[in-house]
Amino acid sequence: MPILNTVDVVEKAAGDSLVYQNWTWVHFMQTPPISTSSVAFFVGDFERLACTDCHDVTNVYSHLGNLYQIEYITRAAPDLLNTLETYINVTYSLPKLDLLAIPRLSTSVMEGWGLSAYREQSVFVDKNTKSKDVVLAKMTAERVMAHQWFGNLVTPEWWDYTWLNEGFATYFEYFATAEVEPDWRLEHFFVIEQLQSVLEYDQSTAKQHPLSAPLSVPEDDDYDVFDGIARNKGAAVLRMLRDWVGEESFKKAVNVYLTTNRFDVVKPENLWNAFNNVVFENEPSDQATGSILLDKSMHKIMNTWTERAGYPVVIVTRRDESLVLTQEPFSVDRPNANDTTKWFVLLSYTTNATEDFDDTLSTPSVWLDPSVGNGTADVPVADNVRWYIFNVRSTVICRVNYPEENWLSLIEQLINSPAAVHVLNRAQLIDDSLNLARAGRLDYGVPLAMTEYLEKERDVVPWFPVMNGFSYVLDRMRRSDRGHADVKAFVSRLAGIAFRMVDKLVAQ
């Protein structure tokens, strides 16, 4: 029977008195400085799956009869841990990492330092496991491993800052796993599963709260500190920041953040200090972004995203040879005319003249700076530009609304040649248009017209916002409503197109 703790066992000894004669005393190594929330113990009738060619740091335990179902995660764990170590360039701090597959665990995971637990169905894999669940098993394991650094090696000073744990864990759940499994397209699925879910969750004023939200006690009933804001929006903010400063600068800054604050408590200020150190004080590794950020402060930029609730809608207006960009807080509820909240927004863009979706660092970008022109900006545009798209590859947490003629030109482009627009922007255009219509900022005729191109859509990613958006419309109609049958038939037709597309992909 294993007796496990954050660190290894040093000695087991029998009780040395009559009172303790049937007891066994277990002595463990001394831990490094550790938050009380990271301490873990386990005593149970579990077995470790032997794996002679596996990493000697990771160990996976389960009930004896279930060992064959943890073989997949036992063999995957070393690569997942090594990938994180390589990405952040910080070695795992403990001599071992024990992973437990526990039945009926109250939560999907529990991330103790050196000793973490999963719900069995989160990591069990056998010959009958669906492909989706195999992906989730590996991602869940990577999420727990990320917590060994973000939450254990460095710990938020208080519950106000849980996103420093949960945001990084969700980020690496996708992007570190993507390093191990590049064919899984996790960058794309991050957008539809995390970013678009943030945009949905955070557009209702009843649910909005800042990432860094003052919390008097951990049991505060006003909101869940581990909700979609902390997890999903935290990760989306980090992805946005990565695309603003570049991958290499992002990695270096995360390394500085961890090494400077190891075995200590942190606030967002510590993270922004690390990014300031890398992006501004050193030579920027990504010159295009480095130069556009040069007169800014990470604290000033990022605090608009962590200390303010919600997110902006960027409104594009065409005037002669320029595009005028303004921003407002976005909500599907009744807008508050007195809300003057503004964000620092760095938006990349492309047009039909360039169709450059490959690299958000090399594409043209524009700053919407709250301290300059009330957060507005102008972009020059040639007369021959038919359509333009802001927020290339959907990296920024915002929605974008265009003049009607640009929406119509984009729809025409999608109908004629959808592949000319990056798949993430196809998904973005669908999601934005449906939710702008829901908020009363756009006629529903635009997203309806956009669905005409779907007969030519050969990727599953844009179908997620399609079905989510139109299901929302259908769910809010009573069967007795005029037009309910037409909307239901329309959604069924879309589902049929999607099914046939997936069926062809499987056949190929």
XYZ file of C-alpha atoms in Angstrom:
508
model
C 0.000 0.000 0.000
C 1.634 3.280 -1.098
C 1.956 6.151 1.348
C 2.600 9.257 -0.724
C 3.388 12.892 -0.042
C 4.733 15.928 -1.874
C 8.270 14.503 -1.532
C 9.806 11.019 -1.241
C 9.733 8.730 1.781
C 13.015 8.693 3.724
C 12.234 6.003 6.281
C 9.477 3.744 7.568
C 9.695 2.588 11.187
C 7.536 0.529 13.539
C 5.968 2.204 16.550
C 8.383 2.258 19.485
C 5.958 2.115 22.399
C 3.035 0.048 23.600
C 0.603 2.739 22.490
C 1.965 2.782 18.922
C 3.026 -0.867 18.566
C 0.627 -1.443 15.644
C 1.559 1.791 13.920
C 4.089 2.545 11.201
C 5.844 5.887 11.265
C 6.613 7.283 7.812
C 9.259 9.993 7.517
C 9.459 12.136 4.380
C 12.132 14.390 2.938
C 11.972 18.051 3.838
C 9.995 19.999 1.259
C 11.113 23.257 -0.295
C 9.154 26.341 0.852
C 5.574 25.413 -0.003
C 2.118 26.954 0.139
C -0.236 25.097 2.468
C -2.702 24.733 -0.408
C -0.108 22.678 -2.329
C 0.551 20.052 0.371
C -0.853 16.573 -0.391
C -0.920 13.145 1.265
C -2.288 9.829 0.036
C -2.740 6.438 1.688
C -4.678 3.809 -0.247
C -4.858 0.421 -1.886
C -3.287 1.564 -5.161
C -0.523 0.183 -7.346
C 2.036 1.886 -9.551
C 2.200 0.756 -13.166
C 5.733 -0.474 -13.811
C 7.330 1.116 -16.866
C 10.989 0.262 -17.400
C 11.606 2.740 -20.224
C 9.716 5.682 -18.676
C 10.923 8.846 -16.971
C 12.051 8.115 -13.397
C 10.324 11.278 -12.111
C 6.712 10.543 -13.098
C 4.714 7.722 -11.501
C 1.076 6.856 -12.182
C -1.060 4.943 -9.657
C -4.488 3.331 -9.783
C -6.415 0.350 -8.413
C -4.728 -2.927 -9.334
C -7.508 -3.987 -11.701
C -7.262 -0.736 -13.674
C -3.534 -0.610 -14.388
C -3.989 -1.377 -18.092
C -6.092 1.803 -18.395
C -3.302 4.063 -17.133
C -0.624 2.701 -19.478
C -1.309 5.438 -22.045
C -0.914 8.284 -19.558
C 2.071 6.560 -17.904
C 3.937 6.601 -21.214
C 2.723 10.094 -22.130
C 3.630 11.754 -18.811
C 7.421 11.983 -19.350
C 7.055 13.787 -22.695
C 4.489 16.168 -21.246
C 6.744 17.061 -18.306
C 9.833 17.422 -20.505
C 7.951 19.658 -22.943
C 6.984 22.070 -20.171
C 10.528 22.120 -18.790
C 11.877 22.912 -22.257
C 9.287 25.582 -23.037
C 9.778 27.600 -19.846
C 13.424 26.557 -19.346
C 12.844 25.863 -15.638
C 13.600 22.383 -14.307
C 10.924 20.618 -12.274
C 11.809 21.294 -8.632
C 10.968 18.011 -6.889
C 12.466 14.505 -7.135
C 9.201 12.912 -8.271
C 5.681 13.605 -9.529
C 3.011 11.077 -8.542
C -0.248 11.034 -10.491
C -3.282 9.256 -9.008
C -6.352 8.058 -10.940
C -9.110 8.159 -8.309
C -12.730 7.001 -8.754
C -15.510 9.480 -8.004
C -13.154 12.375 -7.323
C -15.283 15.438 -6.555
C -13.413 17.531 -9.129
C -11.733 16.502 -12.379
C -8.235 17.200 -10.993
C -6.488 18.187 -7.742
C -3.060 19.714 -8.242
C -0.879 19.067 -5.202
C 2.832 19.707 -5.545
C 4.526 16.441 -6.412
C 1.267 14.546 -5.844
C -1.759 15.213 -8.034
C -5.052 13.395 -8.501
C -7.313 12.906 -11.513
C -10.819 11.589 -11.819
C -10.456 8.121 -13.389
C -12.507 8.907 -16.472
C -10.286 11.941 -17.163
C -7.172 9.836 -17.832
C -8.288 6.231 -18.409
C -7.575 5.098 -21.973
C -8.133 1.674 -23.534
C -8.961 0.262 -26.967
C -12.580 1.469 -26.713
C -11.761 5.063 -25.767
C -13.015 7.704 -28.208
C -10.415 9.851 -29.963
C -11.796 12.966 -28.256
C -11.240 11.398 -24.833
C -7.678 10.360 -25.716
C -6.949 14.008 -26.518
C -8.582 15.162 -23.281
C -6.584 12.640 -21.224
C -3.282 14.045 -22.429
C -4.442 17.656 -22.098
C -5.700 17.039 -18.553
C -2.349 15.553 -17.555
C -0.519 18.551 -19.034
C -2.784 20.945 -17.160
C -1.881 19.341 -13.828
C 1.808 19.432 -14.700
C 1.599 23.144 -15.505
C 0.315 23.716 -11.970
C 3.602 22.322 -10.625
C 5.134 25.644 -11.711
C 2.116 27.966 -11.807
C 0.542 27.626 -8.389
C 3.168 25.515 -6.632
C 6.602 26.894 -7.524
C 5.062 30.378 -7.543
C 1.788 30.958 -5.715
C -0.677 33.862 -5.985
C -0.585 36.149 -2.982
C -4.359 35.857 -2.539
C -7.492 34.481 -4.232
C -7.846 37.745 -6.164
C -5.207 36.409 -8.554
C -6.222 32.786 -9.189
C -5.985 33.503 -12.914
C -2.190 33.474 -12.549
C -2.584 29.744 -11.856
C -5.629 28.853 -13.893
C -4.812 30.994 -16.917
C -1.330 29.527 -17.328
C -2.615 25.988 -16.677
C -5.278 26.339 -19.376
C -2.791 27.968 -21.745
C -0.290 25.118 -21.418
C -3.066 22.523 -21.476
C -3.385 23.493 -25.145
C -0.055 24.892 -26.260
C 2.356 22.574 -24.430
C 0.291 19.560 -25.494
C 0.438 20.955 -29.038
C 4.242 20.687 -28.890
C 3.859 16.953 -28.198
C 0.945 16.417 -30.608
C 1.249 18.997 -33.416
C -1.325 17.207 -35.603
C -4.116 17.786 -33.092
C -4.551 21.460 -34.164
C -4.933 22.621 -30.589
C -4.243 26.265 -31.529
C -7.411 26.161 -33.623
C -9.444 24.398 -30.972
C -8.254 26.884 -28.357
C -10.040 29.609 -30.312
C -13.395 27.830 -30.480
C -13.243 26.140 -27.064
C -11.605 28.862 -24.973
C -11.563 32.260 -26.698
C -15.059 32.083 -28.168
C -16.390 30.693 -24.904
C -14.813 33.708 -23.110
C -16.459 36.075 -25.577
C -19.806 34.370 -24.915
C -19.446 34.234 -21.118
C -18.061 37.743 -20.706
C -20.628 39.563 -22.848
C -23.312 39.350 -20.164
C -23.018 42.074 -17.536
C -24.446 39.675 -14.934
C -21.368 37.442 -15.258
C -18.655 40.029 -15.845
C -15.919 40.671 -13.315
C -12.243 41.610 -13.673
C -9.581 38.918 -13.869
C -7.935 40.437 -10.802
C -11.019 40.840 -8.655
C -10.888 41.933 -4.994
C -12.006 39.053 -2.804
C -12.398 39.407 0.947
C -12.578 35.686 1.772
C -12.189 32.476 -0.298
C -15.859 31.620 0.325
C -17.154 34.892 -1.141
C -20.524 34.019 -2.725
C -20.454 36.742 -5.368
C -18.623 34.567 -7.878
C -16.530 31.453 -8.315
C -12.809 32.258 -8.266
C -12.246 29.294 -10.601
C -14.886 30.312 -13.152
C -14.596 30.865 -16.891
C -13.015 34.277 -16.328
C -10.051 32.922 -14.328
C -9.514 29.860 -16.540
C -10.594 30.757 -20.064
C -10.074 34.515 -20.119
C -6.805 34.177 -18.199
C -5.503 31.821 -20.899
C -6.859 34.009 -23.705
C -5.097 37.073 -22.254
C -1.818 35.121 -22.185
C -2.253 33.982 -25.797
C -3.006 37.565 -26.813
C 0.111 38.773 -24.995
C 2.213 36.059 -26.641
C 1.093 37.237 -30.070
C 1.814 40.859 -29.195
C 5.383 40.310 -27.971
C 6.309 37.195 -29.983
C 6.848 33.585 -28.967
C 10.501 33.909 -27.945
C 9.975 37.028 -25.834
C 6.979 35.359 -24.212
C 9.043 32.290 -23.264
C 11.864 34.427 -21.868
C 9.487 36.566 -19.815
C 7.735 33.523 -18.341
C 11.159 32.125 -17.419
C 12.100 35.402 -15.684
C 8.759 35.418 -13.840
C 9.309 31.880 -12.511
C 12.999 32.131 -11.650
C 12.676 35.534 -9.978
C 9.719 34.490 -7.825
C 10.355 30.782 -7.169
C 9.169 29.560 -3.743
C 7.353 32.855 -3.219
C 3.967 34.527 -3.609
C 3.138 36.700 -6.612
C 0.757 39.319 -7.958
C 0.160 40.326 -11.588
C 2.708 43.100 -11.020
C 5.430 40.421 -10.797
C 4.407 39.008 -14.173
C 4.364 42.434 -15.843
C 7.782 43.211 -14.325
C 9.153 40.122 -16.067
C 7.659 41.173 -19.411
C 8.953 44.724 -19.006
C 12.410 43.301 -18.351
C 12.386 41.192 -21.514
C 10.396 43.298 -23.981
C 11.602 46.795 -23.093
C 14.890 46.650 -21.214
C 16.494 44.040 -23.456
C 16.736 44.028 -27.231
C 13.315 42.892 -28.514
C 13.608 39.525 -30.257
C 10.638 40.416 -32.449
C 11.528 43.816 -33.855
C 8.150 44.646 -35.390
C 6.248 44.219 -32.159
C 9.127 45.415 -30.008
C 9.139 48.785 -31.753
C 5.381 49.303 -31.578
C 5.413 48.544 -27.847
C 8.528 50.564 -27.121
C 6.890 53.611 -25.532
C 4.399 51.567 -23.521
C 4.473 49.852 -20.109
C 3.271 46.290 -19.659
C 1.608 47.300 -16.401
C -0.306 50.065 -18.151
C -1.272 47.890 -21.123
C -2.190 44.670 -19.370
C -3.954 46.189 -16.367
C -6.681 47.313 -18.766
C -7.283 43.608 -19.432
C -6.952 42.284 -15.877
C -8.503 45.060 -13.784
C -11.487 45.900 -15.997
C -14.496 43.679 -16.582
C -15.653 42.701 -20.054
C -13.976 43.410 -23.385
C -14.365 45.834 -26.305
C -16.136 45.809 -29.614
C -13.994 47.565 -32.218
C -16.143 49.511 -34.675
C -14.628 50.112 -38.117
C -15.869 52.968 -40.311
C -14.555 53.752 -43.807
C -13.928 57.410 -44.622
C -12.381 58.211 -47.988
C -8.870 56.717 -47.907
C -8.821 55.685 -44.266
C -10.472 53.307 -41.842
C -11.465 54.827 -38.501
C -11.410 52.463 -35.526
C -13.279 53.225 -32.313
C -14.002 51.001 -29.313
C -16.814 50.523 -26.821
C -17.500 47.976 -24.074
C -19.424 45.069 -25.611
C -22.511 43.553 -24.036
C -25.567 41.680 -25.269
C -27.525 43.407 -22.498
C -28.780 46.959 -22.756
C -25.642 49.106 -23.298
C -24.662 51.567 -20.595
C -24.207 54.938 -22.263
C -22.170 56.140 -19.290
C -19.623 53.308 -19.529
C -16.480 54.871 -21.004
C -14.173 51.895 -20.341
C -11.335 51.608 -22.855
C -8.611 49.011 -23.403
C -5.163 48.964 -24.962
C -5.790 47.011 -28.168
C -3.117 45.994 -30.671
C -4.978 44.771 -33.767
C -3.369 43.158 -36.780
C -5.201 43.434 -40.090
C -5.154 42.272 -43.683
C -7.043 43.008 -46.904
C -7.953 41.321 -50.166
C -4.849 42.984 -51.653
C -2.474 41.017 -49.403
C -4.457 38.127 -47.859
C -1.660 37.832 -45.277
C -2.826 35.574 -42.453
C 0.411 33.692 -41.849
C 2.124 35.608 -39.054
C 0.464 38.179 -36.810
C 3.887 39.679 -36.039
C 4.595 40.494 -39.687
C 1.119 41.712 -40.634
C 0.343 45.422 -40.228
C -0.968 46.384 -36.795
C -2.673 49.379 -35.242
C -2.774 50.538 -31.606
C -5.949 51.678 -29.940
C -4.494 53.553 -26.977
C -6.982 54.860 -24.361
C -4.689 57.815 -23.636
C -4.547 58.887 -27.311
C -7.648 60.050 -29.147
C -9.934 58.374 -26.616
C -8.798 54.935 -27.753
C -9.394 55.489 -31.474
C -7.088 55.033 -34.471
C -6.919 55.642 -38.227
C -5.611 53.178 -40.807
C -4.861 54.269 -44.394
C -6.557 52.140 -47.046
C -6.244 52.152 -50.838
C -9.250 52.746 -53.084
C -8.948 49.274 -54.624
C -9.340 47.443 -51.298
C -12.642 45.545 -51.437
C -12.551 43.894 -48.015
C -10.480 44.044 -44.861
C -10.272 41.939 -41.704
C -9.026 43.083 -38.304
C -7.800 40.691 -35.612
C -5.875 38.267 -37.813
C -6.160 34.662 -36.583
C -8.481 35.869 -33.821
C -5.779 36.646 -31.267
C -7.321 39.628 -29.436
C -10.228 39.349 -26.986
C -12.676 41.580 -28.821
C -15.403 41.629 -31.412
C -15.113 43.618 -34.629
C -18.006 45.277 -36.454
C -17.688 46.563 -40.028
C -19.700 48.744 -42.390
C -22.369 46.791 -44.272
C -20.451 46.972 -47.551
C -17.423 45.267 -45.972
C -19.583 42.495 -44.500
C -21.109 41.931 -47.935
C -17.680 41.881 -49.618
C -16.430 39.356 -47.056
C -19.486 37.166 -47.646
C -18.853 37.330 -51.398
C -15.230 36.295 -50.826
C -16.288 33.355 -48.643
C -18.811 32.166 -51.215
C -16.307 32.394 -54.079
C -13.148 31.162 -52.322
C -13.377 30.523 -48.566
C -9.783 29.270 -48.392
C -8.556 32.828 -49.101
C -9.561 33.690 -45.511
C -7.783 31.888 -42.659
C -9.963 29.262 -40.969
C -9.726 31.043 -37.595
C -10.982 34.246 -39.200
C -13.799 32.369 -40.913
C -14.829 31.138 -37.466
C -14.376 34.664 -36.083
C -16.548 36.284 -38.764
C -19.364 33.824 -38.067
C -19.110 34.171 -34.288
C -18.822 37.963 -34.346
C -21.686 38.487 -36.798
C -24.070 36.235 -34.846
C -23.301 37.892 -31.511
C -23.321 41.415 -32.923
C -26.788 40.609 -34.273
C -27.781 39.213 -30.870
C -26.685 42.518 -29.292
C -28.685 44.544 -31.827
C -25.558 45.969 -33.477
C -25.955 44.101 -36.792
C -28.884 42.850 -38.844
C -29.397 39.073 -38.655
C -29.427 39.118 -42.443
C -25.603 39.306 -42.371
C -24.914 36.020 -40.514
C -27.776 34.367 -42.421
C -26.235 35.407 -45.732
C -22.820 34.214 -44.533
C -24.126 30.661 -44.147
C -24.454 30.424 -47.939
C -20.730 29.700 -48.166
C -20.895 26.700 -45.815
C -21.553 24.275 -48.673
C -17.875 24.893 -49.541
C -16.529 24.762 -45.979
C -14.120 21.825 -45.596
C -12.998 22.450 -42.013
C -14.855 21.593 -38.802
C -13.684 24.693 -36.893
C -16.157 27.268 -38.334
C -19.045 24.920 -37.682
C -18.769 25.328 -33.916
C -19.846 29.002 -33.877
C -22.441 28.267 -36.572
C -24.241 25.641 -34.512
C -23.778 27.506 -31.215
C -25.120 30.758 -32.622
C -28.174 29.403 -34.396
C -28.971 26.970 -31.581
C -29.129 30.016 -29.305
C -31.710 31.601 -31.618
C -33.780 28.414 -31.823
C -33.657 27.780 -28.066
C -35.187 31.181 -27.372
C -38.150 30.726 -29.699
C -41.364 29.130 -28.493
C -42.788 26.415 -30.710
C -45.852 28.566 -31.173
C -43.749 31.492 -32.427
C -44.200 32.437 -36.017
C -41.136 31.288 -37.912
C -40.076 28.633 -35.377
C -40.551 25.830 -37.903
C -38.561 27.745 -40.541
C -35.651 28.389 -38.155
C -35.679 24.749 -37.031
C -35.609 23.566 -40.640
C -32.777 26.009 -41.367
C -30.690 24.731 -38.434
C -31.420 21.125 -39.466
C -30.226 21.895 -42.989
C -26.991 23.360 -41.602
C -26.514 20.283 -39.419
C -26.987 18.096 -42.489
C -24.273 20.003 -44.373
C -21.920 19.641 -41.409
C -22.634 15.918 -41.082
C -21.953 15.277 -44.776
C -18.706 17.265 -44.575
C -17.478 15.290 -41.554
C -18.561 12.022 -43.195
C -16.406 12.846 -46.239
C -13.424 13.724 -44.049
C -13.721 10.411 -42.186
C -14.010 8.505 -45.465
C -10.811 10.136 -46.728
